[in-house]
Amino acid sequence: MAYEIKNYMEVIVDEFLNDVLRKYKDVCHCKRCISDIKALTLNN
Ligand SMILES: [Zn+2]
């Protein structure tokens, strides 16, 4: 159950992330910054 919720959250975050990267092309796209954005998203 918890695992499924986590998976679901990651799908949502990935979709959100794609959106953000498309809108803000000047944002750094390296793995480190992307995981930073992901962490911020998961905390909100
Ligand atoms: Zn970066």
CSV table of N, CA, C and O and ligand atoms in Angstrom, one decimal:
chain,number,residue,atom,x,y,z
A,1,MET,N,0.8,-1.2,0.0
A,1,MET,CA,0.0,0.0,0.0
A,1,MET,C,0.9,1.3,0.0
A,1,MET,O,0.8,2.1,-0.9
A,2,ALA,N,1.7,1.4,1.0
A,2,ALA,CA,2.6,2.5,1.1
A,2,ALA,C,3.5,2.6,-0.1
A,2,ALA,O,3.8,3.7,-0.6
A,3,TYR,N,3.9,1.4,-0.5
A,3,TYR,CA,4.8,1.4,-1.7
A,3,TYR,C,4.1,1.9,-3.0
A,3,TYR,O,4.7,2.7,-3.7
A,4,GLU,N,2.8,1.6,-3.1
A,4,GLU,CA,2.0,2.0,-4.2
A,4,GLU,C,1.9,3.5,-4.2
A,4,GLU,O,1.9,4.2,-5.2
A,5,ILE,N,1.6,4.1,-3.0
A,5,ILE,CA,1.5,5.5,-2.9
A,5,ILE,C,2.8,6.2,-3.3
A,5,ILE,O,2.8,7.2,-4.0
A,6,LYS,N,3.9,5.7,-2.8
A,6,LYS,CA,5.2,6.3,-3.2
A,6,LYS,C,5.4,6.3,-4.7
A,6,LYS,O,5.8,7.2,-5.3
A,7,ASN,N,5.1,5.1,-5.3
A,7,ASN,CA,5.2,5.0,-6.8
A,7,ASN,C,4.3,6.1,-7.5
A,7,ASN,O,4.8,6.7,-8.4
A,8,TYR,N,3.1,6.2,-7.0
A,8,TYR,CA,2.2,7.2,-7.5
A,8,TYR,C,2.7,8.6,-7.4
A,8,TYR,O,2.7,9.3,-8.3
A,9,MET,N,3.3,8.9,-6.2
A,9,MET,CA,3.8,10.2,-6.0
A,9,MET,C,5.0,10.5,-7.0
A,9,MET,O,5.1,11.6,-7.5
A,10,GLU,N,5.8,9.4,-7.2
A,10,GLU,CA,6.9,9.6,-8.2
A,10,GLU,C,6.5,9.9,-9.6
A,10,GLU,O,7.1,10.7,-10.3
A,11,VAL,N,5.4,9.3,-10.0
A,11,VAL,CA,4.8,9.5,-11.3
A,11,VAL,C,4.3,11.0,-11.4
A,11,VAL,O,4.6,11.7,-12.4
A,12,ILE,N,3.6,11.4,-10.4
A,12,ILE,CA,3.2,12.8,-10.3
A,12,ILE,C,4.3,13.8,-10.4
A,12,ILE,O,4.3,14.7,-11.1
A,13,VAL,N,5.3,13.5,-9.6
A,13,VAL,CA,6.5,14.4,-9.5
A,13,VAL,C,7.2,14.4,-10.9
A,13,VAL,O,7.6,15.5,-11.3
A,14,ASP,N,7.4,13.3,-11.5
A,14,ASP,CA,8.0,13.2,-12.8
A,14,ASP,C,7.3,14.0,-13.9
A,14,ASP,O,7.9,14.8,-14.6
A,15,GLU,N,5.9,14.0,-13.8
A,15,GLU,CA,5.1,14.7,-14.7
A,15,GLU,C,5.3,16.2,-14.4
A,15,GLU,O,5.4,17.0,-15.3
A,16,PHE,N,5.2,16.6,-13.2
A,16,PHE,CA,5.4,17.9,-12.8
A,16,PHE,C,6.8,18.5,-13.2
A,16,PHE,O,6.9,19.6,-13.7
A,17,LEU,N,7.8,17.6,-13.0
A,17,LEU,CA,9.1,18.0,-13.4
A,17,LEU,C,9.3,18.3,-14.9
A,17,LEU,O,9.9,19.2,-15.3
A,18,ASN,N,8.7,17.4,-15.7
A,18,ASN,CA,8.7,17.6,-17.1
A,18,ASN,C,8.1,19.0,-17.5
A,18,ASN,O,8.6,19.7,-18.3
A,19,ASP,N,7.0,19.3,-16.8
A,19,ASP,CA,6.4,20.6,-17.0
A,19,ASP,C,7.3,21.7,-16.6
A,19,ASP,O,7.4,22.7,-17.4
A,20,VAL,N,7.9,21.6,-15.5
A,20,VAL,CA,8.8,22.7,-15.0
A,20,VAL,C,9.9,22.9,-15.9
A,20,VAL,O,10.3,24.0,-16.3
A,21,LEU,N,10.5,21.8,-16.4
A,21,LEU,CA,11.7,21.9,-17.3
A,21,LEU,C,11.3,22.4,-18.6
A,21,LEU,O,12.1,23.1,-19.3
A,22,ARG,N,10.1,22.2,-19.0
A,22,ARG,CA,9.6,22.8,-20.3
A,22,ARG,C,9.4,24.3,-20.2
A,22,ARG,O,9.7,25.0,-21.1
A,23,LYS,N,8.8,24.7,-19.0
A,23,LYS,CA,8.5,26.1,-18.8
A,23,LYS,C,9.7,26.9,-18.5
A,23,LYS,O,9.8,28.0,-19.0
A,24,TYR,N,10.6,26.3,-17.7
A,24,TYR,CA,11.8,27.1,-17.3
A,24,TYR,C,13.0,26.5,-17.9
A,24,TYR,O,13.7,25.7,-17.3
A,25,LYS,N,13.3,26.9,-19.2
A,25,LYS,CA,14.4,26.3,-19.9
A,25,LYS,C,15.7,26.7,-19.4
A,25,LYS,O,16.7,26.1,-19.7
A,26,ASP,N,15.7,27.9,-18.6
A,26,ASP,CA,17.0,28.3,-18.1
A,26,ASP,C,17.4,27.7,-16.8
A,26,ASP,O,18.5,27.9,-16.3
A,27,VAL,N,16.5,26.8,-16.3
A,27,VAL,CA,16.8,26.1,-15.1
A,27,VAL,C,17.8,25.0,-15.4
A,27,VAL,O,17.8,24.4,-16.5
A,28,CYS,N,18.8,24.8,-14.6
A,28,CYS,CA,19.8,23.8,-14.8
A,28,CYS,C,19.2,22.4,-14.9
A,28,CYS,O,18.4,22.1,-14.0
A,29,HIS,N,19.5,21.6,-15.9
A,29,HIS,CA,18.9,20.3,-16.0
A,29,HIS,C,19.8,19.1,-15.6
A,29,HIS,O,19.5,18.0,-16.0
A,30,CYS,N,20.9,19.4,-14.9
A,30,CYS,CA,21.8,18.3,-14.5
A,30,CYS,C,21.1,17.5,-13.4
A,30,CYS,O,20.1,17.9,-12.8
A,31,LYS,N,21.5,16.2,-13.3
A,31,LYS,CA,20.9,15.3,-12.4
A,31,LYS,C,20.8,15.8,-11.0
A,31,LYS,O,19.8,15.6,-10.3
A,32,ARG,N,21.8,16.5,-10.5
A,32,ARG,CA,21.8,17.1,-9.2
A,32,ARG,C,20.7,18.1,-9.0
A,32,ARG,O,20.0,18.0,-8.0
A,33,CYS,N,20.6,19.0,-9.9
A,33,CYS,CA,19.5,20.0,-9.7
A,33,CYS,C,18.1,19.4,-9.9
A,33,CYS,O,17.2,19.8,-9.2
A,34,ILE,N,18.0,18.5,-10.8
A,34,ILE,CA,16.7,17.8,-11.0
A,34,ILE,C,16.3,17.1,-9.7
A,34,ILE,O,15.2,17.2,-9.3
A,35,SER,N,17.3,16.4,-9.1
A,35,SER,CA,16.9,15.7,-7.8
A,35,SER,C,16.6,16.7,-6.7
A,35,SER,O,15.8,16.5,-5.8
A,36,ASP,N,17.2,17.9,-6.8
A,36,ASP,CA,16.9,19.0,-5.8
A,36,ASP,C,15.4,19.4,-6.0
A,36,ASP,O,14.7,19.6,-5.1
A,37,ILE,N,15.1,19.7,-7.3
A,37,ILE,CA,13.7,20.1,-7.6
A,37,ILE,C,12.7,19.0,-7.1
A,37,ILE,O,11.7,19.3,-6.5
A,38,LYS,N,13.1,17.8,-7.4
A,38,LYS,CA,12.2,16.6,-7.0
A,38,LYS,C,12.0,16.6,-5.5
A,38,LYS,O,10.9,16.5,-5.0
A,39,ALA,N,13.1,16.8,-4.8
A,39,ALA,CA,13.0,16.8,-3.3
A,39,ALA,C,12.1,17.9,-2.8
A,39,ALA,O,11.3,17.7,-1.9
A,40,LEU,N,12.3,19.1,-3.4
A,40,LEU,CA,11.4,20.2,-3.0
A,40,LEU,C,9.9,19.9,-3.3
A,40,LEU,O,9.1,20.2,-2.5
A,41,THR,N,9.7,19.3,-4.4
A,41,THR,CA,8.3,19.0,-4.8
A,41,THR,C,7.7,18.0,-3.8
A,41,THR,O,6.6,18.1,-3.4
A,42,LEU,N,8.5,17.0,-3.5
A,42,LEU,CA,8.0,15.9,-2.6
A,42,LEU,C,7.8,16.5,-1.2
A,42,LEU,O,6.9,16.0,-0.4
A,43,ASN,N,8.5,17.5,-0.8
A,43,ASN,CA,8.3,18.1,0.5
A,43,ASN,C,7.1,19.1,0.6
A,43,ASN,O,6.7,19.4,1.7
A,44,ASN,N,6.6,19.5,-0.6
A,44,ASN,CA,5.5,20.4,-0.5
A,44,ASN,C,4.1,19.7,-0.6
A,44,ASN,O,4.0,18.6,-1.2
B,1,ZN,ZN,22.7,21.7,-12.1
